[in-house]
Structure formats: structure tokens, C-alpha cells
Amino acid sequence: MKLRNKKTVFKVVLAVLVVVVIIAAAVPLYVGLRYERVVERRLPEWVARATDTLYRVTVEDVSISLFSKNITVRGLRIFPDSAKVAALKAKKDLPPTLFTLKVQRLSLKSIEWAGFIADRNFSCKALQAAHPELVVEKVDAALVSSEKPAETRQDLHQLQIDEIELLKPDIKFTTWQASHPQSFHLKGGRVRLLQWLFDPSAPRDSSLFFYARSGSIDFDSAIITQYKQLYNLQTGRFHFSTPEKKLVIRDLDVKPLFSSAEFYKASGHGQELFTVRIPNLTAEGFNWEDISKGRFILRALNLRDPYLRVYLDRHYPRDKEKQRLIPSQTLLKAAFPISVDTVHVANATIRYVEKSDKTGQEGTVPFDKCWGTITNVTNLPEQRAQHAVCRADLKGMAWGSKLSAAFQFNLQQEGGGFEAHIQQGPLEGQRVNELTRALALVEIASLKLQSADVNLRFDGHTLRGSSTVRYNDLKLKLLKEDEGELDRRGILSLVVNKALIYPDNPMEGEKVRQVTPAVTKGRTQSFFNLLWSALRRGLLLTAGRNDGLADFAEKKGK
């Protein structure tokens, strides 16, 4: 009997344990399923309440684990209510920005349920969004209300997340300028934000990085597009870290969207066509707080292996309404504060190319293997008051010969005043025939350049200075254009070589000739063209037995 009672008690206890286990497993499951339905139902309510019913939200699936305090949302989509937007647009009462967000999978880990259930505060250890697609549009100012929005009751006090991670994001920002769109597209890579806190009642803190104490962004590419743009700007890897205060950009590429002929047809005017490639760009001292305030302040900007090509086709007339500026003028007229202590240039390649309207051929001024620094690049008034000069010191090769160029730009002169000192080493004259044939209808039969030393000063109106070019055995062959071909003018060439030019500098028994070129800058003349015009005039004045020859040659070359 006792044995039977023991067995009965054992069975009862076992049954109770089974029931307890079932309940222990079922209750969280039931609660989890219940909260999944609550989240699915209330998520649209939260978004609508937080945005004054401007946005709608849909989800494909929600799963909750009470044990691990995790929530996973799949197929999340937040988007503006089209009817609400249309109504606000008609009243010109739209908010400054609109956005659309799509996320394939959103994971929230280690959620603090108390604040979540109370619908007041929300905090969790981590948020991870896989393949988020965010489109942010800055609304045309004409459609935005000029009145300050009324303060609304904040139902949610705080959002706090220890770590936010965006995997392979696709982010597009669109702004409007003069009713024309401009977009900035970031794609791929990873975004990480640490100690993220959104508190609607707290004052704005510019030291935060998208509401985070620290973070990093690492995109696979960035592309900037503009309405009726003539250029395309894009990059490869784009990395920034707040602790390092360093921005790294790979394969920065600025190039025309068209061929040169299509470019000039689209622009309608003769203007420089720029092509820029920078495989490696590093910005040191890149402070997010400065950037958030609209200030571009750097300790150093490092450019490795950059390529710059400036192209000008003289078949097209200049836009007489558009003034071409000296680099320092462009800096001073920038719409935002700029200060870069030092720009380091390593192994740069520079090309200035002109296409003659007389010959239809192109002449190139090359500058290869260029190394150097540019210091005190700033438009800050207090910094200009202490250091009024921006210096650029560059050394490289031109036509296989050593070339150095030193510039001093006056940052206190609005007229763009600058000084230049250019030195050229020994050079065989035939190397520049591609340039002289195209632009001057002249072929160099022989020339041994020993050295060139040029000092120039621009006062905001005229570029003038001194030019000393030492050379031997100068002989020229004059050309004429005949149905697209360049033919030699033998008799005229003989006259020029015998009577109009000096074969040497210095001539035997004479002093070295030093000339003083002067070029008045035209309103539509670029910095590159102004500099090249002064150098060319110095060469012509040195070689010619009278100034009239230089004037004649320049007139023929224009």
C-alpha cells in the first residue's frame, strides 16, 4: 500500500513538473507572439505619432525573443503619405526634408523591456540593419513653411542604442538649387555608430556624429550628380573615423560627361575643360564638429599620384559675362570657411592643352613627376591677418627636363595678386615641337636650352616681371596651314633665322639678355592661360631682335 502511494505521488509530481515545463515554455512563447502582434500593430502608430501622421510604415514580419530580449523586423518600409504630402505641398507647408527608408532585416538586441512596454524610453545594446536603402530629399525652399513649427508633446523621451551597424547601405541625399536637383549617392560598405542617443528635449550638440559619441563610415563608392551637369564626380572607397579624425578617399574622379566637342557644344562657350584623378587622398585633422558647422578645417591634405588635365579649345568664343579668377580669388570667394595647413603633393601629373583655332591641332605643356607642398590655404580672416601669403612650391619634369615653380598668393588682395618664380633646366628644343607647331606655326630645327629663370608678379591687372633664358643654336622653320596640313615656308624661314632672331643668348662677346614680359589679364582669361602667355612672351622677346617680332608672333598664334 505504501509502495502504491509512493508511485502515485511520484506520478503526480512528474505530471506537475511536465505541466510547469510546458507552461514555462508556452507562456513566453504566447507573450512573444502577443508582442509580435502588438509591435506590428503599434509600429505604424508610433511612426505616425512621431511625424504628425506624415509618414506611413509597413513590415513583412516581426519576431520577438523574450529570453534574449531581441526583436527582428523583416521588410521594414517607412515612407511619406502621398496624400498628406500633396496637401502640405499645396499649402507650401512641407517640412525641410522628406525621407524614404527600406530595410531588408532590422535586428535589435538586448532590449530594455520596461521602457519599451511603457512606451516612453527605448534602449538596447545593438541595432543592425542589413541592406538599408535611405533616400533623403531636401525640399525646395519655395514649398517649405517660413513659420517656425509649433512645439509638440514628446511621447518618447529617449532613444538610446549602444551600437548601430548598417551593412551594405544605399544612401542618397538630394538637394535643390534654383529649382534644380543635386544628389549625393553613397553605396555599399559599413556604417558604425557608438553610444548613440536621441533626446528630443536636449539642445543640439555639434560634437556628436549623427547623435553618436563616435563612429566610422566606410562606403564602397560615392557619386555626385547635378542638373544639366557637365562633369561627373565619383569615388571608390570612402572612409572616415571620428577617433582618427582622418578621411580617406580612393580613386576620386572628376571628369567631363562628354567628349571635348560635345562639352563645348553643351556649354556654348570657350572655357577650360578639367579632368582630375586622385587615386589616393587623405585628409588629416578632419573634425566632424567643424564639418557639421559648415567649416572645412584640416591639418593636412595628402594627394598621391594625382592627375590634372586642363584643356582649352580656341575655336569657341569666351563667355564675356563670366570672369575667370586667380586661385586665391576662388579661395576667398568660397561660400564656406576653409583652412588647410599643408597640402602635400606626391608624384603629380599636370597637362595644359590648347587646341589652336588656326591649325586645328593641339599643343601640350607637360609637368610630370611633380612633388611639393602648398601651405596656408585659408580664407579665414583671423588667419589671413597673421599669415597673408599662401605658398606653393612644386618641382618636377617638363619635356624630360627639371622644372621648379614657386608661387606666393596674396590672401589679403581681392584682385588675386601673386608672385611666381619658375626655373627650367637644360632641354633639347625639338622636344617642344608638338606645342610650337600647333600653337605658333613654328618648328624648332635646333635649340639647346641651357637654363630659364623667370620671375613674375601679378598686381590684379597685369602680370609682369623678368625672364632670362640662356640658349644656343636656335634655328626655326616657319609653317603655314594649307587644307589641314602644315607646310614649310623656306625663304621666310631663312630670313627669320638670318635677320630677325638671335641664335644664342648670350651672343658671343655680349651680355646675357634679360627681358621684361608684361601681359594684361583679360576678364575671361584663366590663371593657366595667363601664366603660359607670360612665359611665351618672355621666350619671344628673348629670341627676337625687336619687340615687333614678339607682337607679330603672338598675333599669329591667337
Coordinates of C-alpha atoms in Angstrom, one line a residue:
M1 CA 0.0 0.0 0.0
K2 CA 2.8 2.4 0.9
L3 CA 4.6 1.5 -2.3
R4 CA 1.5 2.2 -4.3
N5 CA 1.1 5.5 -2.6
K6 CA 4.7 6.4 -3.4
K7 CA 4.2 5.6 -7.0
T8 CA 1.0 7.7 -7.1
V9 CA 2.8 10.7 -5.5
F10 CA 5.7 10.2 -8.0
K11 CA 3.3 10.3 -10.9
V12 CA 1.5 13.4 -9.6
V13 CA 4.8 15.2 -9.1
L14 CA 6.1 14.2 -12.5
A15 CA 2.8 15.4 -14.1
V16 CA 3.1 18.7 -12.3
L17 CA 6.7 19.2 -13.5
V18 CA 5.6 18.4 -17.0
V19 CA 2.8 21.0 -16.8
V20 CA 5.2 23.6 -15.3
V21 CA 7.7 23.0 -18.0
I22 CA 5.0 23.3 -20.7
I23 CA 3.7 26.5 -19.1
A24 CA 7.3 27.8 -18.7
A25 CA 7.8 27.3 -22.4
A26 CA 4.4 28.3 -23.6
V27 CA 3.9 31.5 -21.6
P28 CA 7.0 33.2 -23.1
L29 CA 6.0 31.9 -26.5
Y30 CA 2.5 33.2 -26.0
V31 CA 3.7 36.5 -24.7
G32 CA 6.3 36.7 -27.6
L33 CA 3.6 36.1 -30.2
R34 CA 1.3 38.6 -28.4
Y35 CA 4.0 41.3 -28.5
E36 CA 4.9 40.5 -32.1
R37 CA 1.3 41.4 -33.0
V38 CA 1.5 44.4 -30.7
V39 CA 4.7 45.6 -32.5
E40 CA 3.2 45.0 -35.9
R41 CA 0.0 46.9 -34.9
R42 CA 1.7 49.8 -32.9
L43 CA 4.8 50.4 -35.0
P44 CA 2.7 52.4 -37.6
E45 CA 1.1 54.2 -34.7
W46 CA 4.5 55.2 -33.2
V47 CA 5.8 56.4 -36.6
A48 CA 2.6 58.4 -37.4
R49 CA 2.6 60.0 -33.9
A50 CA 6.2 60.9 -34.1
T51 CA 5.9 62.5 -37.5
D52 CA 2.4 64.1 -37.1
T53 CA 0.9 61.4 -39.5
L54 CA 3.2 62.5 -42.3
Y55 CA 4.8 59.0 -42.7
R56 CA 3.4 55.5 -43.0
V57 CA 5.1 52.2 -42.1
T58 CA 4.7 48.6 -43.3
V59 CA 6.5 45.4 -42.2
E60 CA 6.5 41.9 -43.6
D61 CA 7.3 40.1 -40.4
V62 CA 8.2 40.6 -36.7
S63 CA 9.8 38.1 -34.4
I64 CA 10.5 38.5 -30.6
S65 CA 12.6 36.5 -28.2
L66 CA 11.8 37.4 -24.6
F67 CA 14.7 35.2 -23.3
S68 CA 17.4 37.0 -25.3
K69 CA 15.5 40.3 -25.4
N70 CA 15.8 40.5 -29.2
I71 CA 13.5 41.8 -31.9
T72 CA 13.9 41.1 -35.6
V73 CA 11.9 43.0 -38.2
R74 CA 11.9 42.0 -41.8
G75 CA 10.7 44.0 -44.8
L76 CA 10.5 47.3 -42.9
R77 CA 9.4 50.3 -45.0
I78 CA 8.8 53.9 -43.9
F79 CA 7.6 56.4 -46.5
P80 CA 5.7 59.7 -46.7
D81 CA 2.0 59.6 -47.1
S82 CA 1.4 60.8 -50.6
A83 CA -2.0 62.4 -49.8
K84 CA -0.5 64.2 -46.8
V85 CA 2.5 65.4 -48.8
A86 CA 0.2 66.7 -51.6
A87 CA -1.9 68.6 -49.2
L88 CA 1.1 70.2 -47.5
K89 CA 2.7 71.0 -50.9
A90 CA -0.5 72.8 -52.0
K91 CA -0.3 74.9 -48.8
K92 CA 3.5 75.3 -49.2
D93 CA 3.9 73.9 -45.7
L94 CA 6.2 71.0 -46.3
P95 CA 9.0 70.1 -43.8
P96 CA 12.6 71.0 -44.8
T97 CA 13.3 67.3 -45.6
L98 CA 11.5 64.1 -46.6
F99 CA 12.8 60.6 -46.5
T100 CA 12.0 57.0 -47.5
L101 CA 13.6 54.1 -45.7
K102 CA 13.6 50.4 -46.7
V103 CA 15.4 47.7 -44.6
Q104 CA 15.6 44.0 -45.5
R105 CA 16.3 42.9 -42.0
L106 CA 16.4 45.0 -38.8
S107 CA 17.8 43.4 -35.6
L108 CA 17.5 44.9 -32.1
K109 CA 19.4 43.1 -29.3
S110 CA 19.2 43.2 -25.5
I111 CA 16.2 45.5 -25.4
E112 CA 15.2 47.0 -22.0
W113 CA 11.6 45.8 -21.9
A114 CA 10.5 48.2 -19.1
G115 CA 10.9 51.4 -21.1
F116 CA 9.7 49.7 -24.3
I117 CA 6.5 48.4 -22.7
A118 CA 5.8 51.8 -21.0
D119 CA 6.1 53.4 -24.4
R120 CA 8.3 56.2 -23.0
N121 CA 12.0 55.3 -23.4
F122 CA 13.7 52.8 -25.6
S123 CA 17.2 51.4 -25.2
C124 CA 19.1 48.4 -26.4
K125 CA 22.6 47.1 -26.8
A126 CA 22.8 46.9 -30.5
L127 CA 20.9 47.6 -33.7
Q128 CA 21.9 46.1 -37.0
A129 CA 20.3 47.0 -40.4
A130 CA 21.0 44.8 -43.4
H131 CA 20.9 46.4 -46.8
P132 CA 19.2 49.6 -45.7
E133 CA 18.0 52.0 -48.5
L134 CA 17.6 55.6 -47.4
V135 CA 16.5 58.4 -49.7
V136 CA 16.6 61.9 -48.1
E137 CA 15.3 64.8 -50.1
K138 CA 15.8 68.4 -49.1
V139 CA 12.5 70.1 -50.1
D140 CA 12.6 73.1 -52.5
A141 CA 12.6 76.2 -50.2
A142 CA 9.6 77.6 -52.0
L143 CA 7.5 74.8 -50.7
V144 CA 8.6 75.0 -47.1
S145 CA 6.7 76.9 -44.5
S146 CA 8.6 80.0 -43.3
E147 CA 6.9 79.8 -39.9
K148 CA 8.6 78.1 -37.0
P149 CA 6.9 74.8 -36.3
A150 CA 4.9 74.6 -33.1
E151 CA 6.3 72.5 -30.3
T152 CA 4.6 69.2 -29.9
R153 CA 4.4 66.9 -26.9
Q154 CA 7.1 64.4 -26.9
D155 CA 5.6 60.9 -26.1
L156 CA 9.0 59.3 -26.4
H157 CA 11.6 60.7 -24.1
Q158 CA 14.8 59.0 -25.3
L159 CA 16.2 56.5 -27.9
Q160 CA 19.4 55.0 -26.7
I161 CA 21.5 52.4 -28.6
D162 CA 25.0 51.3 -27.6
E163 CA 26.0 50.3 -31.1
I164 CA 24.3 50.9 -34.5
E165 CA 25.6 49.0 -37.6
L166 CA 24.5 49.5 -41.1
L167 CA 25.6 46.7 -43.5
K168 CA 25.8 47.5 -47.2
P169 CA 23.8 50.7 -47.1
D170 CA 22.5 52.6 -50.1
I171 CA 22.0 56.3 -49.1
K172 CA 21.0 59.1 -51.4
F173 CA 20.7 62.8 -50.5
T174 CA 19.0 65.2 -52.9
T175 CA 19.0 69.0 -52.5
W176 CA 17.6 71.7 -54.7
Q177 CA 19.4 74.8 -56.1
A178 CA 17.4 77.2 -58.1
S179 CA 14.7 74.5 -58.6
H180 CA 17.3 72.1 -60.0
P181 CA 18.2 68.8 -58.2
Q182 CA 21.7 67.9 -56.9
S183 CA 22.3 64.4 -55.4
F184 CA 24.9 62.7 -53.3
H185 CA 24.9 58.9 -53.5
L186 CA 26.7 56.7 -51.0
K187 CA 26.7 52.9 -51.6
G188 CA 28.0 49.7 -50.0
G189 CA 30.4 49.2 -47.2
R190 CA 29.5 49.7 -43.5
V191 CA 28.5 52.4 -41.1
R192 CA 29.1 52.0 -37.3
L193 CA 27.8 54.4 -34.6
L194 CA 28.7 54.0 -30.9
Q195 CA 26.9 55.4 -27.9
W196 CA 24.0 56.7 -29.9
L197 CA 21.4 58.8 -28.1
F198 CA 18.4 60.7 -29.4
D199 CA 16.9 63.0 -26.9
P200 CA 14.3 65.4 -28.3
S201 CA 14.5 67.6 -25.3
A202 CA 18.3 68.0 -25.3
P203 CA 19.9 71.0 -27.1
R204 CA 21.7 70.3 -30.3
D205 CA 25.3 69.1 -29.8
S206 CA 27.5 69.7 -32.8
S207 CA 30.3 67.4 -31.4
L208 CA 28.1 64.4 -31.9
F209 CA 28.4 62.2 -35.0
F210 CA 24.8 61.7 -36.2
Y211 CA 23.8 61.6 -32.5
A212 CA 26.7 59.2 -31.6
R213 CA 29.7 59.8 -29.4
S214 CA 31.9 58.2 -32.0
G215 CA 31.6 56.3 -35.2
S216 CA 33.0 55.4 -38.6
I217 CA 31.8 55.3 -42.2
D218 CA 33.2 53.1 -44.9
F219 CA 31.4 53.3 -48.2
D220 CA 32.4 51.4 -51.4
S221 CA 31.6 54.4 -53.6
A222 CA 30.3 58.0 -53.7
I223 CA 28.7 59.8 -56.7
I224 CA 27.6 63.4 -57.0
T225 CA 25.3 64.4 -59.8
Q226 CA 23.8 67.8 -60.8
Y227 CA 21.1 69.0 -63.1
K228 CA 22.5 69.7 -66.6
Q229 CA 25.9 69.0 -65.2
L230 CA 29.0 69.0 -67.4
Y231 CA 31.1 66.9 -65.0
N232 CA 30.7 63.7 -63.1
L233 CA 32.3 63.3 -59.6
Q234 CA 32.7 59.8 -58.1
T235 CA 35.0 58.0 -55.8
G236 CA 35.9 54.5 -54.8
R237 CA 36.3 53.6 -51.1
F238 CA 35.2 56.4 -48.8
H239 CA 36.3 56.1 -45.2
F240 CA 36.1 58.3 -42.1
S241 CA 36.6 57.6 -38.4
T242 CA 35.9 60.1 -35.7
P243 CA 38.6 58.8 -33.3
E244 CA 41.2 59.0 -36.0
K245 CA 39.9 62.4 -37.4
K246 CA 41.0 61.1 -40.8
L247 CA 39.2 61.0 -44.1
V248 CA 40.5 58.6 -46.8
I249 CA 39.2 58.6 -50.3
R250 CA 40.3 56.2 -53.1
D251 CA 40.0 56.8 -56.8
L252 CA 38.5 60.3 -56.7
D253 CA 37.5 61.0 -60.3
V254 CA 36.2 64.3 -61.8
K255 CA 35.7 64.2 -65.5
P256 CA 33.5 65.6 -68.2
L257 CA 30.4 63.7 -69.1
F258 CA 31.0 64.3 -72.8
S259 CA 33.8 64.4 -75.3
S260 CA 35.6 67.7 -75.8
A261 CA 33.5 68.5 -78.8
E262 CA 30.2 67.7 -77.1
F263 CA 31.3 69.6 -74.0
Y264 CA 31.9 72.8 -75.9
K265 CA 28.6 72.4 -77.8
A266 CA 26.8 71.9 -74.5
S267 CA 28.5 74.8 -72.7
G268 CA 28.3 77.1 -75.7
H269 CA 31.5 79.0 -74.8
G270 CA 35.2 78.6 -74.8
Q271 CA 36.2 77.6 -71.3
E272 CA 38.7 75.3 -69.7
L273 CA 37.8 71.6 -69.6
F274 CA 39.1 69.9 -66.4
T275 CA 39.9 66.3 -65.8
V276 CA 41.0 65.3 -62.3
R277 CA 42.0 61.9 -61.0
I278 CA 43.3 61.3 -57.4
P279 CA 44.0 57.6 -56.6
N280 CA 44.8 58.3 -53.0
L281 CA 43.5 61.3 -51.0
T282 CA 43.9 61.6 -47.2
A283 CA 42.6 64.4 -45.1
E284 CA 44.2 64.6 -41.6
G285 CA 42.6 66.6 -38.8
F286 CA 39.2 66.1 -40.3
N287 CA 36.9 67.2 -37.5
W288 CA 33.3 66.3 -37.8
E289 CA 32.2 69.2 -35.5
D290 CA 33.8 71.7 -37.9
I291 CA 32.1 70.0 -40.9
S292 CA 28.7 70.0 -39.1
K293 CA 29.1 73.8 -38.7
G294 CA 30.0 74.2 -42.4
R295 CA 33.7 74.7 -41.9
F296 CA 36.4 72.8 -43.9
I297 CA 39.3 72.8 -41.5
L298 CA 42.3 70.4 -42.0
R299 CA 45.7 69.9 -40.6
A300 CA 47.0 68.3 -43.8
L301 CA 45.7 67.2 -47.2
N302 CA 47.7 64.5 -48.9
L303 CA 47.4 63.9 -52.6
R304 CA 49.3 60.9 -54.0
D305 CA 49.6 60.3 -57.8
P306 CA 47.1 63.0 -58.7
Y307 CA 46.4 63.8 -62.4
L308 CA 45.2 67.2 -63.7
R309 CA 44.4 68.0 -67.3
V310 CA 43.3 71.5 -68.4
Y311 CA 42.0 71.7 -72.0
L312 CA 41.1 74.8 -74.0
D313 CA 39.7 74.8 -77.5
R314 CA 40.2 78.3 -79.0
H315 CA 37.6 77.7 -81.7
Y316 CA 34.9 78.7 -79.3
P317 CA 34.4 82.3 -78.0
R318 CA 34.7 83.1 -74.3
D319 CA 31.7 83.8 -72.2
K320 CA 32.2 87.6 -71.7
E321 CA 29.9 87.6 -68.7
K322 CA 31.9 85.1 -66.7
Q323 CA 35.1 86.4 -65.1
R324 CA 38.0 83.9 -64.7
L325 CA 39.6 84.0 -61.3
I326 CA 43.1 83.5 -59.9
P327 CA 43.2 80.5 -57.4
S328 CA 43.4 82.8 -54.4
Q329 CA 40.3 84.7 -55.5
T330 CA 38.4 81.4 -55.8
L331 CA 39.5 80.5 -52.3
L332 CA 38.5 83.9 -50.9
K333 CA 35.1 83.8 -52.6
A334 CA 34.3 80.3 -51.3
A335 CA 30.8 80.1 -49.7
F336 CA 32.2 78.4 -46.5
P337 CA 35.3 78.8 -44.3
I338 CA 38.4 76.9 -45.4
S339 CA 41.7 76.3 -43.7
V340 CA 44.3 73.7 -44.7
D341 CA 47.7 74.0 -43.0
T342 CA 49.6 72.0 -45.7
V343 CA 48.7 70.2 -48.9
H344 CA 51.3 67.5 -49.8
V345 CA 51.5 66.6 -53.5
A346 CA 53.3 63.4 -54.4
N347 CA 54.1 62.3 -58.0
A348 CA 51.5 64.5 -59.7
T349 CA 51.0 64.7 -63.5
I350 CA 49.8 68.0 -64.9
R351 CA 48.8 68.7 -68.5
Y352 CA 47.8 72.1 -70.0
V353 CA 46.4 71.5 -73.6
E354 CA 45.4 74.1 -76.1
K355 CA 43.7 73.5 -79.4
S356 CA 44.5 76.2 -82.0
D357 CA 41.7 77.7 -84.0
K358 CA 44.3 78.3 -86.8
T359 CA 45.8 74.9 -87.2
G360 CA 43.1 72.7 -85.5
Q361 CA 46.0 70.9 -83.7
E362 CA 46.6 70.5 -80.0
G363 CA 49.7 71.6 -78.1
T364 CA 50.6 70.3 -74.7
V365 CA 52.6 71.8 -71.8
P366 CA 53.5 68.8 -69.6
F367 CA 54.5 68.7 -65.9
D368 CA 55.4 65.2 -64.7
K369 CA 56.7 63.6 -61.5
C370 CA 55.7 66.7 -59.6
W371 CA 56.3 66.8 -55.8
G372 CA 55.8 69.7 -53.4
T373 CA 53.7 71.5 -50.8
I374 CA 51.1 74.2 -50.6
T375 CA 50.8 75.9 -47.3
N376 CA 48.4 78.2 -45.6
V377 CA 45.4 77.5 -47.8
T378 CA 42.8 79.6 -46.0
N379 CA 40.1 82.2 -46.3
L380 CA 39.7 82.8 -42.5
P381 CA 40.1 86.5 -41.8
E382 CA 42.0 85.9 -38.5
Q383 CA 44.4 83.5 -40.1
R384 CA 45.0 85.8 -43.1
A385 CA 45.7 88.7 -40.8
Q386 CA 48.6 86.7 -39.3
H387 CA 49.8 84.9 -42.4
A388 CA 48.9 86.8 -45.6
V389 CA 50.6 84.5 -48.1
C390 CA 49.7 81.1 -49.4
R391 CA 52.8 79.4 -50.8
A392 CA 53.1 76.7 -53.4
D393 CA 56.4 75.1 -54.0
L394 CA 56.5 72.4 -56.7
K395 CA 59.3 70.5 -58.5
G396 CA 59.0 68.1 -61.4
M397 CA 59.9 67.4 -65.0
A398 CA 58.8 69.2 -68.2
W399 CA 59.7 67.7 -71.6
G400 CA 62.2 65.5 -69.7
S401 CA 63.9 68.5 -68.1
K402 CA 63.9 69.6 -64.5
L403 CA 61.4 72.3 -63.7
S404 CA 60.6 74.1 -60.4
A405 CA 57.8 76.5 -59.8
A406 CA 57.2 78.6 -56.6
F407 CA 54.1 80.7 -56.1
Q408 CA 53.1 83.2 -53.4
F409 CA 49.4 84.2 -53.4
N410 CA 48.4 87.3 -51.6
L411 CA 45.4 86.4 -49.4
Q412 CA 44.7 90.0 -48.5
Q413 CA 44.4 91.3 -52.0
E414 CA 41.0 90.7 -53.6
G415 CA 42.4 91.3 -57.0
G416 CA 44.3 88.0 -56.9
G417 CA 47.9 89.3 -56.6
F418 CA 50.6 86.7 -56.8
E419 CA 54.3 86.2 -57.4
A420 CA 55.9 83.3 -59.4
H421 CA 59.4 82.1 -59.8
I422 CA 60.0 79.4 -62.4
Q423 CA 63.2 77.7 -63.3
Q424 CA 63.8 75.3 -66.2
G425 CA 66.9 73.1 -66.7
P426 CA 68.7 72.0 -69.9
L427 CA 66.4 71.0 -72.7
E428 CA 66.6 69.9 -76.3
G429 CA 64.4 72.3 -78.3
Q430 CA 62.9 69.7 -80.6
R431 CA 61.0 68.2 -77.7
V432 CA 58.6 71.1 -77.7
N433 CA 57.8 70.9 -81.5
E434 CA 54.4 69.4 -80.9
L435 CA 53.5 72.6 -78.9
T436 CA 55.1 75.2 -81.2
R437 CA 53.7 73.6 -84.4
A438 CA 50.2 73.6 -83.1
L439 CA 50.1 77.0 -81.4
A440 CA 52.7 79.1 -83.2
L441 CA 53.1 77.6 -86.7
V442 CA 56.8 77.2 -85.9
E443 CA 59.0 74.2 -85.9
I444 CA 62.3 74.2 -84.0
A445 CA 65.0 72.9 -86.2
S446 CA 67.6 73.2 -83.5
L447 CA 67.9 74.6 -80.0
K448 CA 69.9 73.8 -76.9
L449 CA 68.3 75.4 -73.9
Q450 CA 70.8 75.8 -71.1
S451 CA 68.5 77.3 -68.5
A452 CA 65.5 79.6 -68.0
D453 CA 64.8 81.8 -64.9
V454 CA 61.5 83.7 -64.8
N455 CA 60.2 86.0 -62.1
L456 CA 56.7 87.3 -62.4
R457 CA 54.4 89.5 -60.3
F458 CA 50.7 90.0 -60.8
D459 CA 49.1 93.1 -59.3
G460 CA 45.5 92.2 -60.1
H461 CA 45.7 93.8 -63.6
T462 CA 49.0 92.9 -65.3
L463 CA 51.4 90.0 -65.0
R464 CA 54.9 91.4 -65.5
G465 CA 58.5 90.6 -64.5
S466 CA 61.9 89.4 -65.8
S467 CA 62.8 86.4 -68.0
T468 CA 66.4 85.2 -68.5
V469 CA 66.7 82.3 -71.0
R470 CA 70.1 81.0 -71.9
Y471 CA 70.3 79.0 -75.1
N472 CA 72.5 78.1 -78.2
D473 CA 72.0 77.3 -81.8
L474 CA 68.4 78.5 -82.3
K475 CA 67.1 77.8 -85.8
L476 CA 63.4 77.9 -86.8
K477 CA 61.2 76.6 -89.6
L478 CA 58.1 78.7 -90.2
L479 CA 55.0 76.8 -91.3
K480 CA 51.7 77.7 -93.0
E481 CA 48.4 75.9 -92.8
D482 CA 47.2 74.5 -96.1
E483 CA 44.0 72.5 -96.2
G484 CA 44.6 71.0 -92.8
E485 CA 48.3 70.3 -93.5
L486 CA 51.3 72.3 -92.2
D487 CA 53.8 73.2 -95.0
R488 CA 57.2 74.8 -94.5
R489 CA 58.0 78.3 -95.7
G490 CA 61.6 78.0 -96.7
I491 CA 62.5 81.5 -97.8
L492 CA 60.7 83.2 -95.0
S493 CA 62.4 80.8 -92.5
L494 CA 65.8 81.8 -93.9
V495 CA 65.1 85.5 -93.5
V496 CA 63.9 85.0 -89.9
N497 CA 66.9 82.9 -88.9
K498 CA 69.4 85.3 -90.5
A499 CA 67.9 88.7 -89.7
L500 CA 65.1 88.5 -87.1
I501 CA 66.2 86.2 -84.3
Y502 CA 69.2 85.7 -82.1
P503 CA 70.8 82.3 -82.5
D504 CA 72.3 82.4 -79.0
N505 CA 71.9 84.0 -75.6
P506 CA 74.3 85.4 -74.8
M507 CA 75.7 86.2 -78.2
E508 CA 79.5 85.9 -78.5
G509 CA 81.2 88.8 -76.6
E510 CA 77.9 90.2 -75.3
K511 CA 76.0 90.1 -72.0
V512 CA 73.1 87.8 -71.3
R513 CA 69.9 89.3 -72.5
Q514 CA 67.2 89.7 -69.9
V515 CA 63.7 90.7 -71.0
T516 CA 60.7 92.1 -69.1
P517 CA 57.5 90.4 -70.4
A518 CA 54.1 92.0 -69.5
V519 CA 50.7 90.6 -70.1
T520 CA 47.4 92.2 -69.1
K521 CA 44.9 89.8 -67.9
G522 CA 41.6 89.6 -69.8
R523 CA 38.4 89.2 -67.8
T524 CA 37.8 85.8 -69.4
Q525 CA 41.4 84.7 -69.2
S526 CA 42.2 81.8 -66.8
F527 CA 45.2 81.5 -64.4
F528 CA 46.8 78.8 -66.5
N529 CA 46.5 80.7 -69.7
L530 CA 47.7 84.0 -68.2
L531 CA 50.8 82.2 -66.9
W532 CA 51.5 80.5 -70.2
S533 CA 51.1 83.8 -72.1
A534 CA 53.7 85.5 -69.9
L535 CA 56.2 82.6 -70.3
R536 CA 55.6 82.5 -74.1
R537 CA 56.1 86.3 -74.4
G538 CA 59.3 86.1 -72.4
L539 CA 60.7 83.5 -74.9
L540 CA 59.7 85.5 -77.9
L541 CA 61.2 88.7 -76.6
T542 CA 64.4 86.9 -75.8
A543 CA 64.8 85.3 -79.2
G544 CA 63.6 88.3 -81.3
R545 CA 65.8 91.1 -82.4
N546 CA 63.0 93.6 -81.8
D547 CA 59.7 93.6 -79.8
G548 CA 57.7 93.8 -83.0
L549 CA 58.5 90.1 -83.8
A550 CA 57.0 89.0 -80.5
D551 CA 53.9 91.0 -81.1
F552 CA 53.6 89.6 -84.6
A553 CA 54.2 86.0 -83.5
E554 CA 51.6 86.3 -80.6
K555 CA 49.0 87.8 -83.0
K556 CA 49.5 84.9 -85.5
G557 CA 49.2 82.4 -82.6
K558 CA 45.9 83.8 -81.3

